Every structure is written in structure tokens, then in C-alpha cells.
Short mmCIF file of C-alpha atoms and ligand atoms in Angstrom, two decimals:
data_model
loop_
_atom_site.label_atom_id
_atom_site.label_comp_id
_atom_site.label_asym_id
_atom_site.label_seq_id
_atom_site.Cartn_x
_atom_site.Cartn_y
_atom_site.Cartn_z
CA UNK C 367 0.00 0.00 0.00
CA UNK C 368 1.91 3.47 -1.15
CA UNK C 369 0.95 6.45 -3.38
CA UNK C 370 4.26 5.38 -5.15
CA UNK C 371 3.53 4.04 -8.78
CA UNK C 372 4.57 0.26 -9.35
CA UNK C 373 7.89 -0.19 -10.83
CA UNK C 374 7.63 -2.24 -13.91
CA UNK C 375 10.41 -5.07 -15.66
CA UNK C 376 10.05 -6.01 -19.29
CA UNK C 377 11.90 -9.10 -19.91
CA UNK C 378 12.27 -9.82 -23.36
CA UNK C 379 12.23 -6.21 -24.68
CA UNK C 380 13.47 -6.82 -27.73
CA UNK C 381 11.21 -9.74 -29.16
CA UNK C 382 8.40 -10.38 -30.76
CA UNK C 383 5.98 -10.36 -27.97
CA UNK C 384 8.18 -7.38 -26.36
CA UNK C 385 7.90 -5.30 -29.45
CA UNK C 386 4.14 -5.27 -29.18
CA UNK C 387 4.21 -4.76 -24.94
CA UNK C 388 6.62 -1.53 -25.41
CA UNK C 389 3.84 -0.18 -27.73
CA UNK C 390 1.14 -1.24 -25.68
CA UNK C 391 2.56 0.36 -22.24
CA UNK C 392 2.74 3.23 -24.44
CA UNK C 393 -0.44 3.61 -25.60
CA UNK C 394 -2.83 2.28 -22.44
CA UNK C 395 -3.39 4.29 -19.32
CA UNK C 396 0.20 4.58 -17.77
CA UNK C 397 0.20 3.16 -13.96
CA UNK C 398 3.70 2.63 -14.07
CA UNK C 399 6.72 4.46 -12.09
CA UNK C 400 9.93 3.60 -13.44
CA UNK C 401 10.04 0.84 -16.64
CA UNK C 402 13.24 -1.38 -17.00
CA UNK C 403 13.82 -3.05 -20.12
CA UNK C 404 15.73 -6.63 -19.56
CA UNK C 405 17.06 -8.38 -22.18
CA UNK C 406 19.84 -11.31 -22.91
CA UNK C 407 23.59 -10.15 -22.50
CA UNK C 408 23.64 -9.35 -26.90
CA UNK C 409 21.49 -6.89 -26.50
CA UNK C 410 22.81 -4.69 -23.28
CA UNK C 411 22.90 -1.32 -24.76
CA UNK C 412 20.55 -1.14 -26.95
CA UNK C 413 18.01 1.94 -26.20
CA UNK C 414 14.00 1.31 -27.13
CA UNK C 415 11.17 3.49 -27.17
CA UNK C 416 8.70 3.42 -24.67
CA UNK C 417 6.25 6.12 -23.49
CA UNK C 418 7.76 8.60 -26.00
CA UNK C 419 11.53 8.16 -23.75
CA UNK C 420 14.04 5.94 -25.28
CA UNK C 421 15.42 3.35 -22.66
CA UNK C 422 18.89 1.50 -22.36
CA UNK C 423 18.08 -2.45 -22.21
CA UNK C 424 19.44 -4.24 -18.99
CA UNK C 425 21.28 -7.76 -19.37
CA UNK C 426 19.21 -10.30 -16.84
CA UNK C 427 21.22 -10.69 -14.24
CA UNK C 428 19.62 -11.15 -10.41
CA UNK C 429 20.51 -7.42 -9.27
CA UNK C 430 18.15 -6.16 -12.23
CA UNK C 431 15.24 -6.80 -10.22
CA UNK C 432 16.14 -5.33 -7.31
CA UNK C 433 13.09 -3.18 -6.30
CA UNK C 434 10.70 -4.33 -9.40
CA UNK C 435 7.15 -4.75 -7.98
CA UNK C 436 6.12 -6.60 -11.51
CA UNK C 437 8.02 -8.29 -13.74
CA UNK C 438 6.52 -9.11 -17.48
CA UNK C 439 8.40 -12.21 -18.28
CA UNK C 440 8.52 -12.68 -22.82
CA UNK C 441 10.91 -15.02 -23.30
CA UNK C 442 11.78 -18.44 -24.03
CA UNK C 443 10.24 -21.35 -21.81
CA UNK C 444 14.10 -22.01 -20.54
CA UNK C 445 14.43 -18.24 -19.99
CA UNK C 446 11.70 -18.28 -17.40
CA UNK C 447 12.05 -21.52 -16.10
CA UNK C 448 15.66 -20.36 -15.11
CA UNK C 449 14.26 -16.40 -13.97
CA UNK C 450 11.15 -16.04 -13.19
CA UNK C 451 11.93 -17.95 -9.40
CA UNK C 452 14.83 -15.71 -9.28
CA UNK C 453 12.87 -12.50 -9.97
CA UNK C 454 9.92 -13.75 -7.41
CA UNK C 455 12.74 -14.40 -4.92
CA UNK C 456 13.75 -10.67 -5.19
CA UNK C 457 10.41 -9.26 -4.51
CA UNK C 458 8.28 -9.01 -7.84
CA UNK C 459 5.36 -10.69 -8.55
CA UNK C 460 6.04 -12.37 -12.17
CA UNK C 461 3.04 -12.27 -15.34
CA UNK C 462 5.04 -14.71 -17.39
CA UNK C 463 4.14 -15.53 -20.91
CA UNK C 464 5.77 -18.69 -22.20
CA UNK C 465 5.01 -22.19 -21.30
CA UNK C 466 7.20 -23.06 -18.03
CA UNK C 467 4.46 -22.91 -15.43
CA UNK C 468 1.07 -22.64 -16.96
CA UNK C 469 -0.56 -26.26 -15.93
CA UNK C 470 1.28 -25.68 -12.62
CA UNK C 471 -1.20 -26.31 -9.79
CA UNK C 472 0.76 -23.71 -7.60
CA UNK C 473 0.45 -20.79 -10.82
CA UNK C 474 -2.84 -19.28 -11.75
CA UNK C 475 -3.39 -19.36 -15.48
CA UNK C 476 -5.33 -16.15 -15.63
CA UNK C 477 -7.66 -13.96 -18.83
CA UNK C 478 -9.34 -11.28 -16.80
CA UNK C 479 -12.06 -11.30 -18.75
CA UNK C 480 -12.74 -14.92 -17.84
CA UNK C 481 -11.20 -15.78 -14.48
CA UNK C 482 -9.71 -12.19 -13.05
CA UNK C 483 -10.56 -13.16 -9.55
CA UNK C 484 -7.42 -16.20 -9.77
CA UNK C 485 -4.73 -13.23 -9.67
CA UNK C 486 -4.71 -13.14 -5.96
CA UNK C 487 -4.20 -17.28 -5.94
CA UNK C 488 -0.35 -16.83 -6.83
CA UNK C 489 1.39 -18.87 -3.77
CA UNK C 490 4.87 -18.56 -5.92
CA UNK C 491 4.01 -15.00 -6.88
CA UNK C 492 4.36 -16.56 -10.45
CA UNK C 493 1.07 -15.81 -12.95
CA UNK C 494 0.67 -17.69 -15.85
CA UNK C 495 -0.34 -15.97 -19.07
CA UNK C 496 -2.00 -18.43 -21.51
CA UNK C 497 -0.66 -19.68 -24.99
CA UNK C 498 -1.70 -17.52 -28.25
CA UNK C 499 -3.98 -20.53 -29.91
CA UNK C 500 -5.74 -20.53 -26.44
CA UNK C 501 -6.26 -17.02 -25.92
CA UNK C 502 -7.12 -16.10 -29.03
CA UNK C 503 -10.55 -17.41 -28.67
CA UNK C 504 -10.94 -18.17 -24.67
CA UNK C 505 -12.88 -14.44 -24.11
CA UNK C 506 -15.51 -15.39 -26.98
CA UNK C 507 -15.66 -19.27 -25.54
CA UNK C 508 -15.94 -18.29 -22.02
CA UNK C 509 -18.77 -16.28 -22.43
CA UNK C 510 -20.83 -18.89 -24.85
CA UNK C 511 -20.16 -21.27 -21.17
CA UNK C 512 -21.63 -18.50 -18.88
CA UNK C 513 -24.52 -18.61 -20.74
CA UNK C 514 -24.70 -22.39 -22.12
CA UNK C 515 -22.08 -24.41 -20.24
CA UNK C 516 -19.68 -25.77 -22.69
CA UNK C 517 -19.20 -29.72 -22.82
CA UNK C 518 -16.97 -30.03 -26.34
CA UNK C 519 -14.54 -28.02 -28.03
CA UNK C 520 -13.62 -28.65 -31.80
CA UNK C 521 -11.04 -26.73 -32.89
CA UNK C 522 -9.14 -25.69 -36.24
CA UNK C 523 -6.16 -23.57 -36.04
CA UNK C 524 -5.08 -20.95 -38.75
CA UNK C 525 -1.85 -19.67 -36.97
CA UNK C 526 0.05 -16.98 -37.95
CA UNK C 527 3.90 -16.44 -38.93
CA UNK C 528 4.37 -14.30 -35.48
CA UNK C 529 3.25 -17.49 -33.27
CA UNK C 530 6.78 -18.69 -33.83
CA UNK C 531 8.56 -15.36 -33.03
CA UNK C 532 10.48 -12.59 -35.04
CA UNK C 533 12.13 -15.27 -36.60
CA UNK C 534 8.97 -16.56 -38.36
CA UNK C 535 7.96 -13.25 -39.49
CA UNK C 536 11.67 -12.81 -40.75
CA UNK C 537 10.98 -16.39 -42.31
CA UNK C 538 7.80 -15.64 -44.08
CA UNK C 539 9.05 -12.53 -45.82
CA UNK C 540 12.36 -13.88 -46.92
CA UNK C 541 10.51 -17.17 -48.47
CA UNK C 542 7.65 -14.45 -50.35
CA UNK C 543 10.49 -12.47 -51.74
CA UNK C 544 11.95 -15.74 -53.36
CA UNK C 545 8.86 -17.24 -54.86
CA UNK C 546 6.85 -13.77 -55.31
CA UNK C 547 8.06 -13.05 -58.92
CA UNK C 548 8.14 -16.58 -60.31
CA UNK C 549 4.83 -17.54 -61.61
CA UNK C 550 5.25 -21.37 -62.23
CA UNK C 551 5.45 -21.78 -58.61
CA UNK C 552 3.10 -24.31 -56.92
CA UNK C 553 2.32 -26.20 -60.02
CA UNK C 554 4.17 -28.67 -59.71
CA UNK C 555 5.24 -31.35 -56.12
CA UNK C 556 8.75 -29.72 -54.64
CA UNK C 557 8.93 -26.46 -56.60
CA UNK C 558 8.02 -24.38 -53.88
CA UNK C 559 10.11 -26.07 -51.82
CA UNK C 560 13.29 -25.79 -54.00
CA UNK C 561 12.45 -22.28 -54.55
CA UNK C 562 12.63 -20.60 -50.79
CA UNK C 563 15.69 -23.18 -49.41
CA UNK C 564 15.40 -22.25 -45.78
CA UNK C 565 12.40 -23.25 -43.67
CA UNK C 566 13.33 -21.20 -40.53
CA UNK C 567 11.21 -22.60 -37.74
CA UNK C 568 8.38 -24.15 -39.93
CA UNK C 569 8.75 -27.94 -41.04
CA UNK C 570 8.03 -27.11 -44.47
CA UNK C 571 7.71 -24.06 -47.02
CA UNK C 572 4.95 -21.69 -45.53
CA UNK C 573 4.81 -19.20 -48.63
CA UNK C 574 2.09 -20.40 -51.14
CA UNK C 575 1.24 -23.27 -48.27
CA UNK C 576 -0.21 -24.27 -45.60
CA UNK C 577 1.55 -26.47 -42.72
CA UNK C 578 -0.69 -28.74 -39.95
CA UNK C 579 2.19 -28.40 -37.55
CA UNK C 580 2.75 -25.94 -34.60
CA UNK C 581 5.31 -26.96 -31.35
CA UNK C 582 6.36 -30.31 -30.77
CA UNK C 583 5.35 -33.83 -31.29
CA UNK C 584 4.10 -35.23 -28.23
CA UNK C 585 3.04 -39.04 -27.61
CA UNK C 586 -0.10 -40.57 -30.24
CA UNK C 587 1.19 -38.08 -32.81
CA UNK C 588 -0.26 -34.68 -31.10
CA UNK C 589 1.68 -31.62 -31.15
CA UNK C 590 2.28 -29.58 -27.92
CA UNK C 591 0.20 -26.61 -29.36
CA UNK C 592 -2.93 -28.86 -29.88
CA UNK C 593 -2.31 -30.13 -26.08
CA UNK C 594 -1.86 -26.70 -25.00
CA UNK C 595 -5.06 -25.80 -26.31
CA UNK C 596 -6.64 -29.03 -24.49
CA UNK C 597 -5.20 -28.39 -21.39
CA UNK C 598 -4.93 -24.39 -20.93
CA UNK C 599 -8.91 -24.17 -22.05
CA UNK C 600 -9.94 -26.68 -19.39
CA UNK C 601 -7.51 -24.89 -16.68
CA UNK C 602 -9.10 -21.41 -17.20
CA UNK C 603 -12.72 -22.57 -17.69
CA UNK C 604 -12.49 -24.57 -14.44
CA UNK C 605 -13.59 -27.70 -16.78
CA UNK C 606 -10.69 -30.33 -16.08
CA UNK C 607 -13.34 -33.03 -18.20
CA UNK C 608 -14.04 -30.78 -21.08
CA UNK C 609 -13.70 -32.59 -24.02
CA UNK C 610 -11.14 -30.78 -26.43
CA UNK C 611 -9.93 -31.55 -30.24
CA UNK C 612 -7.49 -29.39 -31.33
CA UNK C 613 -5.63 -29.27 -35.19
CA UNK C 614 -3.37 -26.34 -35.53
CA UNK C 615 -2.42 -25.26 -38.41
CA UNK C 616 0.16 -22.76 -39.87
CA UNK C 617 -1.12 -20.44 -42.61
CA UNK C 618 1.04 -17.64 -44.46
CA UNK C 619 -0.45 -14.74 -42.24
CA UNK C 620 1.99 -12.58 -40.83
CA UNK C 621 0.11 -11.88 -37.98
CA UNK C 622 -3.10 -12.73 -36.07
CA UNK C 623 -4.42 -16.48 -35.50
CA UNK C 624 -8.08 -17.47 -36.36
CA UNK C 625 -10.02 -20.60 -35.47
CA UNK C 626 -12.69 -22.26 -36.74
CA UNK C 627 -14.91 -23.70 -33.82
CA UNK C 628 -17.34 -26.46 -33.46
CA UNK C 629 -18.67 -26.17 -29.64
CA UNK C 630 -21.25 -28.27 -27.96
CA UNK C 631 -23.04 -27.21 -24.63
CA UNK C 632 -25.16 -28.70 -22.27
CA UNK C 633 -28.67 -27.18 -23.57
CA UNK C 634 -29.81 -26.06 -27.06
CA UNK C 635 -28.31 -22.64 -28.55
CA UNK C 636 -30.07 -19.90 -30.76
CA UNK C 637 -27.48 -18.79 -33.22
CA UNK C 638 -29.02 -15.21 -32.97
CA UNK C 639 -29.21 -15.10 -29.08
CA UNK C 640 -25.37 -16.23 -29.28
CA UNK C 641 -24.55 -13.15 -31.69
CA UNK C 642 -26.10 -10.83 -29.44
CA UNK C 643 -25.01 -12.57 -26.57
CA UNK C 644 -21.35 -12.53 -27.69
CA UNK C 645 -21.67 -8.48 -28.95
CA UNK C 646 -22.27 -7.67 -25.36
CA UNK C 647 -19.35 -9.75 -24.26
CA UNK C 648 -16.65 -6.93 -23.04
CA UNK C 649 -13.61 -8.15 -25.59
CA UNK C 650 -15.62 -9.65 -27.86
CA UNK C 651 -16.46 -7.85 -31.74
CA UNK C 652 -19.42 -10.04 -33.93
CA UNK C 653 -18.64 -9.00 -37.22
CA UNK C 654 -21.11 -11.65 -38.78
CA UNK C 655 -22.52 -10.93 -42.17
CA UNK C 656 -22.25 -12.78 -44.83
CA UNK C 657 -24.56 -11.70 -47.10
CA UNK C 658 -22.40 -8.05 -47.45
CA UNK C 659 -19.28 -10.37 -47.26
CA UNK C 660 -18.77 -9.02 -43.59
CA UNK C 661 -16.67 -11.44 -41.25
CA UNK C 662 -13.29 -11.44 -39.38
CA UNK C 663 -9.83 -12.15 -41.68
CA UNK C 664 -6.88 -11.92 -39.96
CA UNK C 665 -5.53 -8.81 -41.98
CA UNK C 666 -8.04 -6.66 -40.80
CA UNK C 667 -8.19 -7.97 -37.33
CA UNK C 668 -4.38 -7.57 -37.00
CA UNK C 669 -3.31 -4.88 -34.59
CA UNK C 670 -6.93 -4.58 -32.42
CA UNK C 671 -7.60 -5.91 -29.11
CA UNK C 672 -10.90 -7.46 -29.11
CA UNK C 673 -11.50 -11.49 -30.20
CA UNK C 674 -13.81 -11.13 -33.54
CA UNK C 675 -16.32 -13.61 -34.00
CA UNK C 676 -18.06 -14.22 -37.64
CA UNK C 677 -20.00 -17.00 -39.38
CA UNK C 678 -21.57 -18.13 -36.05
CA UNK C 679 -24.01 -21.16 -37.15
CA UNK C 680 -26.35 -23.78 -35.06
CA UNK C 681 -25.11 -26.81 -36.25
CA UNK C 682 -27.28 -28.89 -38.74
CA UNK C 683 -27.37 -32.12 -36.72
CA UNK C 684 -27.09 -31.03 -33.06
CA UNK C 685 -29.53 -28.24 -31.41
CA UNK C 686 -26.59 -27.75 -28.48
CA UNK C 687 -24.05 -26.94 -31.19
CA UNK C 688 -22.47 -24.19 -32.60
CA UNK C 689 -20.16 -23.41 -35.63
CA UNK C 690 -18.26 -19.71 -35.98
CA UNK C 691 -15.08 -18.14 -36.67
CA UNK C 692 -12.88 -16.07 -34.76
CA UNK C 693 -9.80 -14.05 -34.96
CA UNK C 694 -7.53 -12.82 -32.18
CA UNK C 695 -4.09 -10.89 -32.68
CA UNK C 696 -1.80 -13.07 -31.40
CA UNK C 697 0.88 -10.66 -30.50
CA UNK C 698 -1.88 -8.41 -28.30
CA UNK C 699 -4.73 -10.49 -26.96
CA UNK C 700 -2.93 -13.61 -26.96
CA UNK C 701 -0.05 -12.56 -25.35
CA UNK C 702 1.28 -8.91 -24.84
CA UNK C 703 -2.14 -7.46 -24.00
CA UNK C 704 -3.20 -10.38 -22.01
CA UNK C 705 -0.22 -9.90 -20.04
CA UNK C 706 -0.63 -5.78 -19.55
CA UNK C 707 -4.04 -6.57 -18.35
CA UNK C 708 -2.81 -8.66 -15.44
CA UNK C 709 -0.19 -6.39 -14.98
CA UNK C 710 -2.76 -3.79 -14.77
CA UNK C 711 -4.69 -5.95 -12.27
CA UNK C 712 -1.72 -5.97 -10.16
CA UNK C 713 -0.54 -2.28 -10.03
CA UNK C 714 -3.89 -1.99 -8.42
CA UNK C 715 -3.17 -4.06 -5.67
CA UNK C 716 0.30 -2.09 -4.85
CA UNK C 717 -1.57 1.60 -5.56
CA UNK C 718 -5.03 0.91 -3.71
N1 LIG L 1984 4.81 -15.03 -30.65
C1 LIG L 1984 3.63 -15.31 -30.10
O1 LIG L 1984 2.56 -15.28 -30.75
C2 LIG L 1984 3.55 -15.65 -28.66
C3 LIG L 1984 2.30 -15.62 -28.07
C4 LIG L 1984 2.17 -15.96 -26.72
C5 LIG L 1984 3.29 -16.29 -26.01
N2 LIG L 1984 4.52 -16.31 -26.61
C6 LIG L 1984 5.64 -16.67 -25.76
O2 LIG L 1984 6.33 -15.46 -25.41
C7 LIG L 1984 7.72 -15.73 -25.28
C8 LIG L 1984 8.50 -14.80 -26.20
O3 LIG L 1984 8.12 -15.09 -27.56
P1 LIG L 1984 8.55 -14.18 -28.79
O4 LIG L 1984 7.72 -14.70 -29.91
O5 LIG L 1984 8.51 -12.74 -28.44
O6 LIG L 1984 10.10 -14.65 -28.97
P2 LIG L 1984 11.32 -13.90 -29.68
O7 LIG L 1984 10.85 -12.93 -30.72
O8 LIG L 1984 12.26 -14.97 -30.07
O9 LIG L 1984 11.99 -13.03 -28.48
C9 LIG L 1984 12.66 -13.65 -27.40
C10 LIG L 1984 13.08 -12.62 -26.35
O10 LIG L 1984 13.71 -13.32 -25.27
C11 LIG L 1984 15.00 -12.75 -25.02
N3 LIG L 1984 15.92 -13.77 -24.57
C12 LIG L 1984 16.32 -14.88 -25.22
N4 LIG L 1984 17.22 -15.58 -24.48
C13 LIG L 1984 17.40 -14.86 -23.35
C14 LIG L 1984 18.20 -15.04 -22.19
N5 LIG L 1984 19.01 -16.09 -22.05
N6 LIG L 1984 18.13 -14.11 -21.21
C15 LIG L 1984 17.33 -13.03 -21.34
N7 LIG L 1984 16.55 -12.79 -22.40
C16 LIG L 1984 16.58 -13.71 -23.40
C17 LIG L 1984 15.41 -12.17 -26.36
O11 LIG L 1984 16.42 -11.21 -26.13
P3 LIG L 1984 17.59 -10.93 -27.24
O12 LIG L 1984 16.95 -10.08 -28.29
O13 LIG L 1984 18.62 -10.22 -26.45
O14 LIG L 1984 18.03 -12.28 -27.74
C18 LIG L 1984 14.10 -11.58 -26.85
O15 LIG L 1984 13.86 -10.34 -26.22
C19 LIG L 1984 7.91 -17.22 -25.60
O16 LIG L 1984 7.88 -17.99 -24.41
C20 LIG L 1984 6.69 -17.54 -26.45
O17 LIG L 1984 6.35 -18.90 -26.38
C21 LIG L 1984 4.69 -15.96 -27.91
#
């Protein structure tokens, strides 16, 4: 309890995720004091912009912490494996967003929108913030349950470059530039493929493709992204039996993941009651006309906050089910803004 504003650590300045936080501190309602930027060792030095003052980045080290009161963890899972007890152990309560402790039974896994209240359950003073696939369509989900109670989730992922870093986006580019001018291409088996040579972190060509891969292979031939989704959507909707099928996908999108959803509940839905249920949903945008060619597409969604929700159908064969398509910004909602939020939720605590 002080009148002093929180002092704030990014870690992971200078990535993809970071990129987007420094402009989001910048542009949301500043409850910050100071704001350290924390990086690895290669890039000590460099100065980044945030709220209009440029800002020398910080190697980790234990000593950089010293007198944080939050500390935005964007970094590699080994990164904050490795820090995030060391920054807790110094004093600040950590909003980390990779992978290290999000099915943790000791770590909150927290959307405000859905479960705010779980930010004061943080024993280890260690929040999760959920994966990108997850949170890119948890705030539209979570409020179909409220209303319906949610028994099935069928999922479809159509990820973007950005999910796998600066170095996908980097990846995507490079391989467009090479096949771009070359109009033969993807006419015949292994031409695309022999055109852009280096795959970066994708397991095949992504320009001119798609790729139903995302993550790691994990046991029965599942990849860790589909598992996230399983797991993370169950944790945060307080379902641990919700039935979950996930498929992710990578599509050539630079930016911004969209889903295409099949969910069941436990009593009959009314597609229109569901759009005008979701357009009240704070977070949610129903953009959901067809007819005038009106739904969400990942360009246009890119850069917003808000989950947008279009094509939502009542299934054919089952009254309790419903069809629809959603995009989320990956970069904001499912991750940097997710993360700002909760930080948000937190200066409160140390300013009240
Ligand atoms: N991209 C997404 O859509 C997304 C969404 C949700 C969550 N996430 C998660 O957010 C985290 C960051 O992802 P990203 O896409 O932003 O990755 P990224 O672009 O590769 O950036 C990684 C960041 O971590 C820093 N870093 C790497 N090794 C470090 C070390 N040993 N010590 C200190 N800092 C280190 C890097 O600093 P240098 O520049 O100095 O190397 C850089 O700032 C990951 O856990 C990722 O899974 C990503």
C-alpha cells in the first residue's frame, strides 16, 4: 500500500511479444513508475522506445530486479524456467508468458475477462499468461459457457507467422520475396520447396502453403500446441473433463491467428441469441454478415484488441451446437495485451 507508482520489468524487450508490450505500455493508461527493459547479454545497450523516452536495455542478471514490484516475463520457456523464481525471490510478482508454469497447480493461469478473480491465488508469486492458440478465442468461448455451459470443443487452427517469433515473421518474408516473382510456382510437387531453401522454424515451405504443424510432437502423434489448447482451455474454464480436439495449423499470415470452432453445450443454442449474446461480451467484436461479405480475416483484425467472432451457425445435426469463426491478434490479446491486463490488475493491488 503506497501512493508510489509500481515499478515495472520487461523481460524480453526486444522480441516479438516485447515489441508489441513496449507499444502497448505506451499507448494504455500509464500506472507505471519507473520501466526497466531486460534483455539477454547481446542486447545490453541497446536503447527502445517506450512512453515517448528511449530506454537503455538491462542484461538479466539477479541485481536487475532489485526493487521491481512486476516483472513481465517474454521469453523463451528455458528463460523463465531459469528467472522467473529468481525475480519472485527478489520481490516481484512475475506475469510470465511462455510455457514453463502454466498447468502448474501452484500458478494461476489467468484472462481477466474470464477468471480475473485467480490473480490473488499466486502462492509462488508466479502468474501464468495463456498460450496464443488458447487465448485467441478463450474471451468469446468463455462467455458462450456463462450462458450455455460448454461440454466439447472442436477446434481448427489458422496460426500466424508471429506465433513462432520474429524469426517466423523474418521467415515468411524472406521465403515471399523468393517465390513472389516466379509464376510457375506451386504447379508442380517440390517447386516451392526448392524455390525458398530455408524453412526457418516451420517444417516445411509456408509461402504459397499451408503447414498442420505448430510446437512439438508429443506421444499418439499430437503436437504440444494442440495439447496446450486441451489443457490451458480446461484450466481457465475450471472444466478439467471438457472434451477438447485441437488441429493447428500454420497459414502464411503474418500476424493474427483465427479458429474455426465447433462447440457443444449442455442445452440447445439460438445462433441469434449467441450473436447478441457474444456483442455484449466486453472483448468480444461479432462482425457476422455474410450476405455483405462481412466477417473477421486476420488482416483486418491484426493490430486490435478485441476477439472477432463471424459465421456463427447452429449446427445442422445437433440443437446444443455451434459453428463460428474467430480471430484474435496473437501478439496483443494472446499474449502482450493479455499480459498488460494482469499487470494492470496488479498495479492496483500495490496503488489501492
Ligand atoms: N509469438 C507469439 O505469438 C507468442 C504468443 C504468446 C506467447 N509467446 C511466448 O512469449 C515468449 C516470447 O516469444 P517471442 O515470440 O517474443 O520470442 P522472440 O521474438 O524470439 O523473443 C525472445 C526474447 O527473449 C529474449 N531472450 C532470449 N534468451 C534470453 C536469455 N538467455 N536471457 C534473457 N533474455 C533472453 C530475447 O532477447 P535478445 O533479443 O537479447 O536475444 C528476446 O527479447 C515465448 O515464451 C513464447 O512462447 C509468444
Amino acid at each position: 500500500m503506497s501512493n508510489r507508482l509500481p515499478t515495472l520489468a520487461v523481460v524480453g524487450a526486444t522480441g516479438a511479444v516485447g515489441t508489441v508490450m513496449l507499444d502497448i505500455l505506451s499507448t494504455r493508461k500509464n500506472v507505471w513508475g519507473e520501466i526497466r527493459l531486460v534483455a539477454s547479454a547481446r542486447s545490453a545497450g541497446k536503447r527502445l522506445t517506450v512512453r515517448g523516452e528511449e530506454v537503455e536495455v538491462q542484461a538479466i542478471s539477479p541485481e536487475v530486479f532489485d526493487g521491481v514490484d512486476v516483472a513481465m516475463f517474454d521469453v523463451p520457456d528455458e528463460v523463465s524456467k531459469e528467472w522467473a523464481p529468481i525475480a519472485a525471490e527478489r520481490g516481484a510478482v512475475v506475469v510470465d508468458n511462455s510455457g514453463a508454469f502454466r498447468l502448474d497447480d501452484d500458478v494461476p493461469l489467468v484472462v481477466p475477462e474470464v477468471n480475473a478473480e485467480q490473480v490473488r491465488n499466486r502462492p509462488r508469486n508466479i502468474i501464468s499468461n495463456p498460450n496464443c492458440t488458447t487465448l485467441s478465442m478463450i474471451v468469446a468461448i468463455g462467455a458462450l459457457h456463462r450462458a450455455y455451459g460448454l461440454t466439447d470443443l472442436v477446434v481448427s487452427s489458422y496460426q500466424a507467422a508471429s506465433g513462432a517469433g520474429q524469426q517466423g515473421v523474418d521467415t515468411l518474408y524472406d521465403q515471399i520475396a523468393k517465390v513472389a516473382t516466379d509464376r510457375t510456382l506451386g504447379t508442380r510437387a517440390g517447386d516451392v520447396r526448392a524455390a525458398v531453401s530455408d524453412l526457418g522454424p516451420f517444417p516445411a515451405p509456408l509461402a504459397l502453403n499451408v503447414v498442420p504443424w505448430a510446437g512439438s510432437l508429443k506421444d499418439d502423434g499430437w503436437s504440444s500446441e494442440e495439447l496446450k489448447v486441451r489443457n490451458e482451455s480446461r484450466k481457465i474454464l475450471g472444466l478439467p473433463d471438457l472434451r477438447v480436439s485441437a488441429t493447428c495449423v500454420r497459414v502464411p499470415v503474418v500476424t493474427t491467428h483465427s479458429l474455426a470452432i465447433h462447440a457443444t453445450f449442455s442445452t440447445e443454442v439460438d445462433a441469434d441469441e449467441a450473436r447478441r449474446l457474444l456483442a455484449s461480451s466486453p472483448g468480444v467484436v461479432v462482425q457476422d454478415d455474410p450476405a455483405k461479405g462481412e466477417f473477421p480475416t486476420p488482416i483486418d483484425v491484426v493490430g486490435t484488441d478485441p476477439t472477432w467472432v463471424g459465421r456463427i451457425r447452429r449446427s445442422l445435426d445437433d440443437p446444443r451446437s455451434l459453428d463460428l469463426f474467430l480471430c484474435g491478434d496473437n501478439l496483443r490479446k494472446g499474449a502482450a495485451l493479455n499480459t498488460a491486463q494482469i499487470a494492470e490488475l496488479l498495479a492496483e493491488e500495490f496503488t489501492s
